[in-house]
């Protein structure tokens, strides 16, 4: 049986993170993210977001499951993806409209 089962419902970010990316860019408590993101120009951030948006939702769910993450974690990652899409286009959903549940063996 697959580790991820697709649901038919739409993704609706339930935990809005309006400044998550910008917060991580300046977070002294997260030196790795700060080192990676702090000096990025807005156009570079846009290019990075484009890479994230090319990752299928099913791929995100699969990787979360394979690394011991929960359904909540998968949904949070998809909500972040949707938020990144909205940063580039306020009318974009950023997700392909599927939800996932992580099944544990």
mmCIF file of N, CA, C and O in Angstrom:
data_model
loop_
_atom_site.group_PDB
_atom_site.id
_atom_site.type_symbol
_atom_site.label_atom_id
_atom_site.label_comp_id
_atom_site.label_asym_id
_atom_site.label_seq_id
_atom_site.Cartn_x
_atom_site.Cartn_y
_atom_site.Cartn_z
ATOM 1 N N UNK A 1 0.839 -1.186 0.000
ATOM 2 C CA UNK A 1 0.000 0.000 0.000
ATOM 3 C C UNK A 1 0.879 1.242 0.000
ATOM 4 O O UNK A 1 1.899 1.290 0.672
ATOM 5 N N UNK A 2 0.500 2.265 -0.762
ATOM 6 C CA UNK A 2 1.275 3.501 -0.813
ATOM 7 C C UNK A 2 1.284 4.189 0.539
ATOM 8 O O UNK A 2 0.308 4.136 1.286
ATOM 9 N N UNK A 3 2.377 4.867 0.828
ATOM 10 C CA UNK A 3 2.489 5.602 2.088
ATOM 11 C C UNK A 3 1.600 6.836 2.084
ATOM 12 O O UNK A 3 1.213 7.333 3.124
ATOM 13 N N UNK A 4 1.263 7.330 0.905
ATOM 14 C CA UNK A 4 0.439 8.535 0.796
ATOM 15 C C UNK A 4 -0.831 8.177 0.034
ATOM 16 O O UNK A 4 -0.781 7.584 -1.017
ATOM 17 N N UNK A 5 -1.968 8.562 0.566
ATOM 18 C CA UNK A 5 -3.235 8.372 -0.145
ATOM 19 C C UNK A 5 -3.794 9.753 -0.472
ATOM 20 O O UNK A 5 -3.864 10.622 0.395
ATOM 21 N N UNK A 6 -4.141 9.973 -1.716
ATOM 22 C CA UNK A 6 -4.648 11.293 -2.132
ATOM 23 C C UNK A 6 -6.107 11.432 -1.749
ATOM 24 O O UNK A 6 -6.886 10.513 -1.897
ATOM 25 N N UNK A 7 -6.477 12.609 -1.290
ATOM 26 C CA UNK A 7 -7.868 12.954 -1.030
ATOM 27 C C UNK A 7 -8.302 13.869 -2.152
ATOM 28 O O UNK A 7 -7.490 14.499 -2.801
ATOM 29 N N UNK A 8 -9.578 14.008 -2.381
ATOM 30 C CA UNK A 8 -10.071 14.844 -3.461
ATOM 31 C C UNK A 8 -10.254 16.301 -3.083
ATOM 32 O O UNK A 8 -10.530 17.134 -3.936
ATOM 33 N N UNK A 9 -10.115 16.653 -1.844
ATOM 34 C CA UNK A 9 -10.408 18.027 -1.396
ATOM 35 C C UNK A 9 -9.310 18.996 -1.798
ATOM 36 O O UNK A 9 -8.180 18.617 -2.060
ATOM 37 N N UNK A 10 -9.665 20.256 -1.846
ATOM 38 C CA UNK A 10 -8.694 21.306 -2.172
ATOM 39 C C UNK A 10 -7.830 21.626 -0.966
ATOM 40 O O UNK A 10 -8.240 21.465 0.169
ATOM 41 N N UNK A 11 -6.642 22.122 -1.266
ATOM 42 C CA UNK A 11 -5.742 22.574 -0.211
ATOM 43 C C UNK A 11 -6.188 23.962 0.232
ATOM 44 O O UNK A 11 -6.327 24.863 -0.576
ATOM 45 N N UNK A 12 -6.426 24.098 1.516
ATOM 46 C CA UNK A 12 -6.738 25.407 2.072
ATOM 47 C C UNK A 12 -5.769 25.604 3.229
ATOM 48 O O UNK A 12 -5.868 24.914 4.233
ATOM 49 N N UNK A 13 -4.794 26.504 3.074
ATOM 50 C CA UNK A 13 -3.845 26.692 4.165
ATOM 51 C C UNK A 13 -4.566 27.082 5.449
ATOM 52 O O UNK A 13 -5.247 28.095 5.503
ATOM 53 N N UNK A 14 -4.468 26.221 6.467
ATOM 54 C CA UNK A 14 -5.162 26.483 7.719
ATOM 55 C C UNK A 14 -4.262 27.199 8.718
ATOM 56 O O UNK A 14 -4.743 27.696 9.715
ATOM 57 N N UNK A 15 -2.978 27.217 8.469
ATOM 58 C CA UNK A 15 -2.037 27.901 9.343
ATOM 59 C C UNK A 15 -1.347 28.975 8.506
ATOM 60 O O UNK A 15 -0.292 28.746 7.932
ATOM 61 N N UNK A 16 -1.965 30.156 8.400
ATOM 62 C CA UNK A 16 -1.352 31.174 7.549
ATOM 63 C C UNK A 16 0.002 31.602 8.094
ATOM 64 O O UNK A 16 0.169 31.765 9.293
ATOM 65 N N UNK A 17 0.949 31.735 7.197
ATOM 66 C CA UNK A 17 2.288 32.165 7.573
ATOM 67 C C UNK A 17 2.666 33.331 6.665
ATOM 68 O O UNK A 17 3.462 33.176 5.750
ATOM 69 N N UNK A 18 2.068 34.488 6.892
ATOM 70 C CA UNK A 18 2.243 35.588 5.954
ATOM 71 C C UNK A 18 3.668 36.073 5.801
ATOM 72 O O UNK A 18 4.020 36.658 4.795
ATOM 73 N N UNK A 19 4.513 35.827 6.776
ATOM 74 C CA UNK A 19 5.892 36.311 6.664
ATOM 75 C C UNK A 19 6.908 35.198 6.908
ATOM 76 O O UNK A 19 8.040 35.472 7.263
ATOM 77 N N UNK A 20 6.509 33.945 6.709
ATOM 78 C CA UNK A 20 7.392 32.826 7.047
ATOM 79 C C UNK A 20 8.738 32.906 6.350
ATOM 80 O O UNK A 20 9.784 32.765 6.989
ATOM 81 N N UNK A 21 8.747 33.136 5.049
ATOM 82 C CA UNK A 21 10.003 33.194 4.315
ATOM 83 C C UNK A 21 10.852 34.374 4.778
ATOM 84 O O UNK A 21 12.049 34.226 5.048
ATOM 85 N N UNK A 22 10.235 35.534 4.907
ATOM 86 C CA UNK A 22 10.984 36.711 5.349
ATOM 87 C C UNK A 22 11.468 36.570 6.789
ATOM 88 O O UNK A 22 12.565 37.007 7.122
ATOM 89 N N UNK A 23 10.657 35.950 7.624
ATOM 90 C CA UNK A 23 11.062 35.726 9.014
ATOM 91 C C UNK A 23 12.300 34.842 9.070
ATOM 92 O O UNK A 23 13.252 35.128 9.796
ATOM 93 N N UNK A 24 12.307 33.785 8.285
ATOM 94 C CA UNK A 24 13.453 32.879 8.274
ATOM 95 C C UNK A 24 14.715 33.564 7.744
ATOM 96 O O UNK A 24 15.820 33.238 8.152
ATOM 97 N N UNK A 25 14.541 34.506 6.862
ATOM 98 C CA UNK A 25 15.694 35.233 6.303
ATOM 99 C C UNK A 25 16.413 36.050 7.372
ATOM 100 O O UNK A 25 17.608 36.314 7.252
ATOM 101 N N UNK A 26 15.678 36.455 8.402
ATOM 102 C CA UNK A 26 16.250 37.345 9.422
ATOM 103 C C UNK A 26 16.306 36.725 10.818
ATOM 104 O O UNK A 26 16.581 37.426 11.777
ATOM 105 N N UNK A 27 16.038 35.438 10.932
ATOM 106 C CA UNK A 27 15.929 34.790 12.235
ATOM 107 C C UNK A 27 17.301 34.408 12.786
ATOM 108 O O UNK A 27 17.916 33.457 12.319
ATOM 109 N N UNK A 28 17.797 35.135 13.794
ATOM 110 C CA UNK A 28 19.101 34.783 14.363
ATOM 111 C C UNK A 28 19.079 33.427 15.062
ATOM 112 O O UNK A 28 20.119 32.814 15.268
ATOM 113 N N UNK A 29 17.892 32.929 15.394
ATOM 114 C CA UNK A 29 17.765 31.615 16.013
ATOM 115 C C UNK A 29 17.842 30.477 15.004
ATOM 116 O O UNK A 29 17.859 29.312 15.385
ATOM 117 N N UNK A 30 17.885 30.819 13.720
ATOM 118 C CA UNK A 30 17.986 29.812 12.669
ATOM 119 C C UNK A 30 19.137 30.212 11.742
ATOM 120 O O UNK A 30 18.936 30.688 10.636
ATOM 121 N N UNK A 31 20.380 30.023 12.201
ATOM 122 C CA UNK A 31 21.530 30.505 11.441
ATOM 123 C C UNK A 31 21.675 29.862 10.063
ATOM 124 O O UNK A 31 22.191 30.495 9.143
ATOM 125 N N UNK A 32 21.215 28.625 9.899
ATOM 126 C CA UNK A 32 21.328 27.966 8.589
ATOM 127 C C UNK A 32 20.428 28.650 7.568
ATOM 128 O O UNK A 32 20.862 28.950 6.449
ATOM 129 N N UNK A 33 19.181 28.894 7.945
ATOM 130 C CA UNK A 33 18.259 29.578 7.034
ATOM 131 C C UNK A 33 18.728 31.004 6.783
ATOM 132 O O UNK A 33 18.683 31.487 5.648
ATOM 133 N N UNK A 34 19.201 31.646 7.821
ATOM 134 C CA UNK A 34 19.679 33.023 7.670
ATOM 135 C C UNK A 34 20.865 33.073 6.706
ATOM 136 O O UNK A 34 20.913 33.915 5.810
ATOM 137 N N UNK A 35 21.791 32.146 6.838
ATOM 138 C CA UNK A 35 22.953 32.123 5.944
ATOM 139 C C UNK A 35 22.544 31.832 4.504
ATOM 140 O O UNK A 35 23.111 32.392 3.565
ATOM 141 N N UNK A 36 21.567 30.984 4.328
ATOM 142 C CA UNK A 36 21.119 30.606 2.994
ATOM 143 C C UNK A 36 20.277 31.702 2.332
ATOM 144 O O UNK A 36 20.423 31.982 1.142
ATOM 145 N N UNK A 37 19.403 32.346 3.101
ATOM 146 C CA UNK A 37 18.387 33.227 2.528
ATOM 147 C C UNK A 37 18.630 34.725 2.691
ATOM 148 O O UNK A 37 18.095 35.516 1.902
ATOM 149 N N UNK A 38 19.398 35.134 3.688
ATOM 150 C CA UNK A 38 19.479 36.545 4.056
ATOM 151 C C UNK A 38 19.908 37.466 2.920
ATOM 152 O O UNK A 38 19.370 38.559 2.770
ATOM 153 N N UNK A 39 20.865 37.044 2.126
ATOM 154 C CA UNK A 39 21.407 37.925 1.089
ATOM 155 C C UNK A 39 20.734 37.768 -0.275
ATOM 156 O O UNK A 39 21.188 38.366 -1.247
ATOM 157 N N UNK A 40 19.676 36.981 -0.343
ATOM 158 C CA UNK A 40 19.020 36.770 -1.634
ATOM 159 C C UNK A 40 18.246 38.015 -2.047
ATOM 160 O O UNK A 40 17.540 38.615 -1.242
ATOM 161 N N UNK A 41 18.403 38.366 -3.323
ATOM 162 C CA UNK A 41 17.614 39.467 -3.892
ATOM 163 C C UNK A 41 16.206 38.951 -4.174
ATOM 164 O O UNK A 41 15.975 37.751 -4.263
ATOM 165 N N UNK A 42 15.269 39.866 -4.339
ATOM 166 C CA UNK A 42 13.877 39.478 -4.587
ATOM 167 C C UNK A 42 13.744 38.623 -5.851
ATOM 168 O O UNK A 42 12.989 37.661 -5.864
ATOM 169 N N UNK A 43 14.506 38.940 -6.907
ATOM 170 C CA UNK A 43 14.424 38.131 -8.131
ATOM 171 C C UNK A 43 14.965 36.719 -7.890
ATOM 172 O O UNK A 43 14.456 35.744 -8.446
ATOM 173 N N UNK A 44 15.977 36.583 -7.031
ATOM 174 C CA UNK A 44 16.509 35.263 -6.700
ATOM 175 C C UNK A 44 15.495 34.460 -5.883
ATOM 176 O O UNK A 44 15.353 33.243 -6.076
ATOM 177 N N UNK A 45 14.788 35.144 -5.007
ATOM 178 C CA UNK A 45 13.739 34.481 -4.228
ATOM 179 C C UNK A 45 12.652 33.982 -5.177
ATOM 180 O O UNK A 45 12.162 32.856 -5.055
ATOM 181 N N UNK A 46 12.290 34.806 -6.153
ATOM 182 C CA UNK A 46 11.297 34.395 -7.146
ATOM 183 C C UNK A 46 11.723 33.151 -7.904
ATOM 184 O O UNK A 46 10.924 32.247 -8.138
ATOM 185 N N UNK A 47 12.990 33.092 -8.285
ATOM 186 C CA UNK A 47 13.504 31.909 -8.984
ATOM 187 C C UNK A 47 13.464 30.674 -8.074
ATOM 188 O O UNK A 47 13.126 29.576 -8.527
ATOM 189 N N UNK A 48 13.802 30.856 -6.818
ATOM 190 C CA UNK A 48 13.767 29.741 -5.864
ATOM 191 C C UNK A 48 12.330 29.255 -5.661
ATOM 192 O O UNK A 48 12.073 28.048 -5.602
ATOM 193 N N UNK A 49 11.396 30.197 -5.584
ATOM 194 C CA UNK A 49 9.986 29.827 -5.432
ATOM 195 C C UNK A 49 9.520 29.057 -6.662
ATOM 196 O O UNK A 49 8.785 28.074 -6.549
ATOM 197 N N UNK A 50 9.955 29.472 -7.846
ATOM 198 C CA UNK A 50 9.597 28.740 -9.071
ATOM 199 C C UNK A 50 10.028 27.275 -8.983
ATOM 200 O O UNK A 50 9.307 26.378 -9.427
ATOM 201 N N UNK A 51 11.196 27.024 -8.403
ATOM 202 C CA UNK A 51 11.675 25.638 -8.244
ATOM 203 C C UNK A 51 10.728 24.872 -7.315
ATOM 204 O O UNK A 51 10.321 23.743 -7.614
ATOM 205 N N UNK A 52 10.362 25.488 -6.205
ATOM 206 C CA UNK A 52 9.454 24.833 -5.254
ATOM 207 C C UNK A 52 8.110 24.536 -5.916
ATOM 208 O O UNK A 52 7.543 23.458 -5.737
ATOM 209 N N UNK A 53 7.608 25.470 -6.714
ATOM 210 C CA UNK A 53 6.298 25.289 -7.341
ATOM 211 C C UNK A 53 6.290 24.169 -8.374
ATOM 212 O O UNK A 53 5.228 23.630 -8.688
ATOM 213 N N UNK A 54 7.456 23.785 -8.868
ATOM 214 C CA UNK A 54 7.531 22.672 -9.830
ATOM 215 C C UNK A 54 7.494 21.314 -9.140
ATOM 216 O O UNK A 54 7.331 20.286 -9.787
ATOM 217 N N UNK A 55 7.632 21.286 -7.827
ATOM 218 C CA UNK A 55 7.573 20.022 -7.087
ATOM 219 C C UNK A 55 6.098 19.628 -6.951
ATOM 220 O O UNK A 55 5.303 20.383 -6.394
ATOM 221 N N UNK A 56 5.711 18.456 -7.457
ATOM 222 C CA UNK A 56 4.306 18.045 -7.323
ATOM 223 C C UNK A 56 3.930 17.861 -5.852
ATOM 224 O O UNK A 56 4.748 17.440 -5.032
ATOM 225 N N UNK A 57 2.684 18.181 -5.544
ATOM 226 C CA UNK A 57 2.203 18.001 -4.168
ATOM 227 C C UNK A 57 2.406 16.562 -3.707
ATOM 228 O O UNK A 57 2.781 16.319 -2.558
ATOM 229 N N UNK A 58 2.188 15.613 -4.614
ATOM 230 C CA UNK A 58 2.364 14.200 -4.249
ATOM 231 C C UNK A 58 3.811 13.917 -3.854
ATOM 232 O O UNK A 58 4.071 13.106 -2.969
ATOM 233 N N UNK A 59 4.761 14.602 -4.496
ATOM 234 C CA UNK A 59 6.170 14.436 -4.142
ATOM 235 C C UNK A 59 6.468 14.962 -2.758
ATOM 236 O O UNK A 59 7.232 14.358 -1.997
ATOM 237 N N UNK A 60 5.866 16.087 -2.423
ATOM 238 C CA UNK A 60 6.050 16.654 -1.078
ATOM 239 C C UNK A 60 5.481 15.696 -0.041
ATOM 240 O O UNK A 60 6.140 15.371 0.953
ATOM 241 N N UNK A 61 4.269 15.217 -0.284
ATOM 242 C CA UNK A 61 3.654 14.269 0.651
ATOM 243 C C UNK A 61 4.460 13.001 0.807
ATOM 244 O O UNK A 61 4.642 12.486 1.909
ATOM 245 N N UNK A 62 4.997 12.477 -0.305
ATOM 246 C CA UNK A 62 5.789 11.245 -0.273
ATOM 247 C C UNK A 62 7.058 11.434 0.545
ATOM 248 O O UNK A 62 7.393 10.604 1.388
ATOM 249 N N UNK A 63 7.768 12.527 0.318
ATOM 250 C CA UNK A 63 9.021 12.770 1.042
ATOM 251 C C UNK A 63 8.758 12.960 2.531
ATOM 252 O O UNK A 63 9.505 12.453 3.374
ATOM 253 N N UNK A 64 7.694 13.676 2.871
ATOM 254 C CA UNK A 64 7.349 13.842 4.286
ATOM 255 C C UNK A 64 7.102 12.474 4.920
ATOM 256 O O UNK A 64 7.630 12.164 5.985
ATOM 257 N N UNK A 65 6.317 11.639 4.238
ATOM 258 C CA UNK A 65 6.002 10.308 4.773
ATOM 259 C C UNK A 65 7.251 9.441 4.898
ATOM 260 O O UNK A 65 7.444 8.758 5.910
ATOM 261 N N UNK A 66 8.100 9.463 3.873
ATOM 262 C CA UNK A 66 9.311 8.636 3.892
ATOM 263 C C UNK A 66 10.289 9.041 4.991
ATOM 264 O O UNK A 66 11.133 8.248 5.391
ATOM 265 N N UNK A 67 10.152 10.257 5.478
ATOM 266 C CA UNK A 67 11.051 10.736 6.520
ATOM 267 C C UNK A 67 10.371 10.818 7.880
ATOM 268 O O UNK A 67 10.842 11.524 8.770
ATOM 269 N N UNK A 68 9.257 10.096 8.027
ATOM 270 C CA UNK A 68 8.605 9.984 9.327
ATOM 271 C C UNK A 68 7.710 11.140 9.698
ATOM 272 O O UNK A 68 7.288 11.236 10.851
ATOM 273 N N UNK A 69 7.401 12.018 8.748
ATOM 274 C CA UNK A 69 6.539 13.160 9.048
ATOM 275 C C UNK A 69 5.076 12.770 9.113
ATOM 276 O O UNK A 69 4.667 11.713 8.650
ATOM 277 N N UNK A 70 4.294 13.651 9.671
ATOM 278 C CA UNK A 70 2.867 13.414 9.857
ATOM 279 C C UNK A 70 2.050 14.038 8.725
ATOM 280 O O UNK A 70 2.561 14.821 7.920
ATOM 281 N N UNK A 71 0.773 13.707 8.708
ATOM 282 C CA UNK A 71 -0.144 14.336 7.768
ATOM 283 C C UNK A 71 -0.164 15.842 8.001
ATOM 284 O O UNK A 71 -0.173 16.630 7.055
ATOM 285 N N UNK A 72 -0.137 16.255 9.244
ATOM 286 C CA UNK A 72 -0.116 17.686 9.573
ATOM 287 C C UNK A 72 1.107 18.349 8.965
ATOM 288 O O UNK A 72 1.016 19.445 8.404
ATOM 289 N N UNK A 73 2.262 17.708 9.048
ATOM 290 C CA UNK A 73 3.491 18.261 8.474
ATOM 291 C C UNK A 73 3.345 18.379 6.960
ATOM 292 O O UNK A 73 3.725 19.391 6.371
ATOM 293 N N UNK A 74 2.795 17.353 6.302
ATOM 294 C CA UNK A 74 2.603 17.404 4.854
ATOM 295 C C UNK A 74 1.692 18.564 4.478
ATOM 296 O O UNK A 74 1.986 19.320 3.552
ATOM 297 N N UNK A 75 0.609 18.729 5.207
ATOM 298 C CA UNK A 75 -0.309 19.836 4.925
ATOM 299 C C UNK A 75 0.361 21.186 5.168
ATOM 300 O O UNK A 75 0.137 22.143 4.426
ATOM 301 N N UNK A 76 1.182 21.266 6.193
ATOM 302 C CA UNK A 76 1.890 22.520 6.472
ATOM 303 C C UNK A 76 2.846 22.858 5.319
ATOM 304 O O UNK A 76 2.947 24.006 4.894
ATOM 305 N N UNK A 77 3.547 21.847 4.814
ATOM 306 C CA UNK A 77 4.460 22.088 3.682
ATOM 307 C C UNK A 77 3.685 22.535 2.441
ATOM 308 O O UNK A 77 4.130 23.424 1.703
ATOM 309 N N UNK A 78 2.518 21.937 2.199
ATOM 310 C CA UNK A 78 1.700 22.338 1.056
ATOM 311 C C UNK A 78 1.143 23.746 1.250
ATOM 312 O O UNK A 78 1.042 24.513 0.288
ATOM 313 N N UNK A 79 0.803 24.096 2.484
ATOM 314 C CA UNK A 79 0.340 25.462 2.759
ATOM 315 C C UNK A 79 1.467 26.462 2.513
ATOM 316 O O UNK A 79 1.236 27.549 1.965
ATOM 317 N N UNK A 80 2.681 26.099 2.878
ATOM 318 C CA UNK A 80 3.823 26.988 2.616
ATOM 319 C C UNK A 80 4.059 27.140 1.122
ATOM 320 O O UNK A 80 4.376 28.231 0.639
ATOM 321 N N UNK A 81 3.903 26.047 0.391
ATOM 322 C CA UNK A 81 4.044 26.116 -1.064
ATOM 323 C C UNK A 81 2.996 27.067 -1.642
ATOM 324 O O UNK A 81 3.310 27.904 -2.502
ATOM 325 N N UNK A 82 1.756 26.951 -1.179
ATOM 326 C CA UNK A 82 0.686 27.835 -1.653
ATOM 327 C C UNK A 82 0.993 29.289 -1.305
ATOM 328 O O UNK A 82 0.751 30.203 -2.107
ATOM 329 N N UNK A 83 1.554 29.514 -0.128
ATOM 330 C CA UNK A 83 1.903 30.873 0.276
ATOM 331 C C UNK A 83 2.993 31.439 -0.622
ATOM 332 O O UNK A 83 2.964 32.605 -1.006
ATOM 333 N N UNK A 84 3.975 30.607 -0.973
ATOM 334 C CA UNK A 84 5.033 31.063 -1.880
ATOM 335 C C UNK A 84 4.454 31.418 -3.244
ATOM 336 O O UNK A 84 4.851 32.410 -3.854
ATOM 337 N N UNK A 85 3.507 30.604 -3.724
ATOM 338 C CA UNK A 85 2.875 30.893 -5.016
ATOM 339 C C UNK A 85 2.161 32.237 -4.955
ATOM 340 O O UNK A 85 2.230 33.037 -5.890
ATOM 341 N N UNK A 86 1.486 32.493 -3.839
ATOM 342 C CA UNK A 86 0.764 33.755 -3.683
ATOM 343 C C UNK A 86 1.718 34.940 -3.625
ATOM 344 O O UNK A 86 1.346 36.049 -4.022
ATOM 345 N N UNK A 87 2.922 34.714 -3.169
ATOM 346 C CA UNK A 87 3.908 35.795 -3.145
ATOM 347 C C UNK A 87 4.245 36.244 -4.566
ATOM 348 O O UNK A 87 4.454 37.424 -4.817
ATOM 349 N N UNK A 88 4.276 35.276 -5.502
ATOM 350 C CA UNK A 88 4.549 35.609 -6.901
ATOM 351 C C UNK A 88 3.299 36.077 -7.626
ATOM 352 O O UNK A 88 3.364 36.939 -8.495
ATOM 353 N N UNK A 89 2.156 35.470 -7.306
ATOM 354 C CA UNK A 89 0.883 35.790 -7.965
ATOM 355 C C UNK A 89 -0.222 35.661 -6.925
ATOM 356 O O UNK A 89 -0.587 34.551 -6.554
ATOM 357 N N UNK A 90 -0.775 36.776 -6.454
ATOM 358 C CA UNK A 90 -1.791 36.724 -5.400
ATOM 359 C C UNK A 90 -3.020 35.893 -5.757
ATOM 360 O O UNK A 90 -3.770 35.501 -4.890
ATOM 361 N N UNK A 91 -3.211 35.580 -7.043
ATOM 362 C CA UNK A 91 -4.373 34.804 -7.456
ATOM 363 C C UNK A 91 -4.055 33.322 -7.634
ATOM 364 O O UNK A 91 -4.940 32.533 -7.948
ATOM 365 N N UNK A 92 -2.816 32.934 -7.429
ATOM 366 C CA UNK A 92 -2.403 31.539 -7.631
ATOM 367 C C UNK A 92 -2.705 30.716 -6.393
ATOM 368 O O UNK A 92 -2.591 31.192 -5.273
ATOM 369 N N UNK A 93 -3.061 29.449 -6.603
ATOM 370 C CA UNK A 93 -3.281 28.558 -5.461
ATOM 371 C C UNK A 93 -1.971 27.907 -5.035
ATOM 372 O O UNK A 93 -1.775 27.614 -3.873
ATOM 373 N N UNK A 94 -1.069 27.638 -5.998
ATOM 374 C CA UNK A 94 0.227 27.056 -5.678
ATOM 375 C C UNK A 94 0.233 25.572 -5.456
ATOM 376 O O UNK A 94 1.272 24.954 -5.365
ATOM 377 N N UNK A 95 -0.939 24.965 -5.352
ATOM 378 C CA UNK A 95 -1.020 23.533 -5.142
ATOM 379 C C UNK A 95 -1.887 22.933 -6.227
ATOM 380 O O UNK A 95 -2.687 23.608 -6.842
ATOM 381 N N UNK A 96 -1.720 21.640 -6.433
ATOM 382 C CA UNK A 96 -2.481 21.010 -7.505
ATOM 383 C C UNK A 96 -3.841 20.500 -7.036
ATOM 384 O O UNK A 96 -4.495 19.747 -7.726
ATOM 385 N N UNK A 97 -4.276 20.932 -5.855
ATOM 386 C CA UNK A 97 -5.637 20.675 -5.407
ATOM 387 C C UNK A 97 -5.871 19.355 -4.702
ATOM 388 O O UNK A 97 -6.999 18.955 -4.493
ATOM 389 N N UNK A 98 -4.807 18.657 -4.311
ATOM 390 C CA UNK A 98 -4.982 17.385 -3.618
ATOM 391 C C UNK A 98 -4.524 17.514 -2.178
ATOM 392 O O UNK A 98 -3.686 18.333 -1.854
ATOM 393 N N UNK A 99 -5.105 16.687 -1.320
ATOM 394 C CA UNK A 99 -4.670 16.597 0.069
ATOM 395 C C UNK A 99 -4.159 15.179 0.288
ATOM 396 O O UNK A 99 -4.507 14.269 -0.443
ATOM 397 N N UNK A 100 -3.357 15.017 1.301
ATOM 398 C CA UNK A 100 -2.738 13.726 1.546
ATOM 399 C C UNK A 100 -2.893 13.334 2.991
ATOM 400 O O UNK A 100 -3.000 14.163 3.870
ATOM 401 N N UNK A 101 -2.866 12.040 3.187
ATOM 402 C CA UNK A 101 -2.796 11.516 4.547
ATOM 403 C C UNK A 101 -1.595 10.572 4.581
ATOM 404 O O UNK A 101 -1.331 9.861 3.621
ATOM 405 N N UNK A 102 -0.855 10.622 5.657
ATOM 406 C CA UNK A 102 0.319 9.764 5.801
ATOM 407 C C UNK A 102 -0.131 8.505 6.513
ATOM 408 O O UNK A 102 -0.683 8.550 7.603
ATOM 409 N N UNK A 103 0.069 7.373 5.862
ATOM 410 C CA UNK A 103 -0.281 6.071 6.438
ATOM 411 C C UNK A 103 0.966 5.425 7.012
ATOM 412 O O UNK A 103 1.948 5.261 6.312
ATOM 413 N N UNK A 104 0.917 5.074 8.255
ATOM 414 C CA UNK A 104 2.058 4.420 8.911
ATOM 415 C C UNK A 104 1.880 2.902 8.834
ATOM 416 O O UNK A 104 0.796 2.394 9.062
ATOM 417 N N UNK A 105 2.962 2.162 8.526
ATOM 418 C CA UNK A 105 2.871 0.686 8.501
ATOM 419 C C UNK A 105 2.675 0.126 9.896
ATOM 420 O O UNK A 105 2.960 0.713 10.870
#
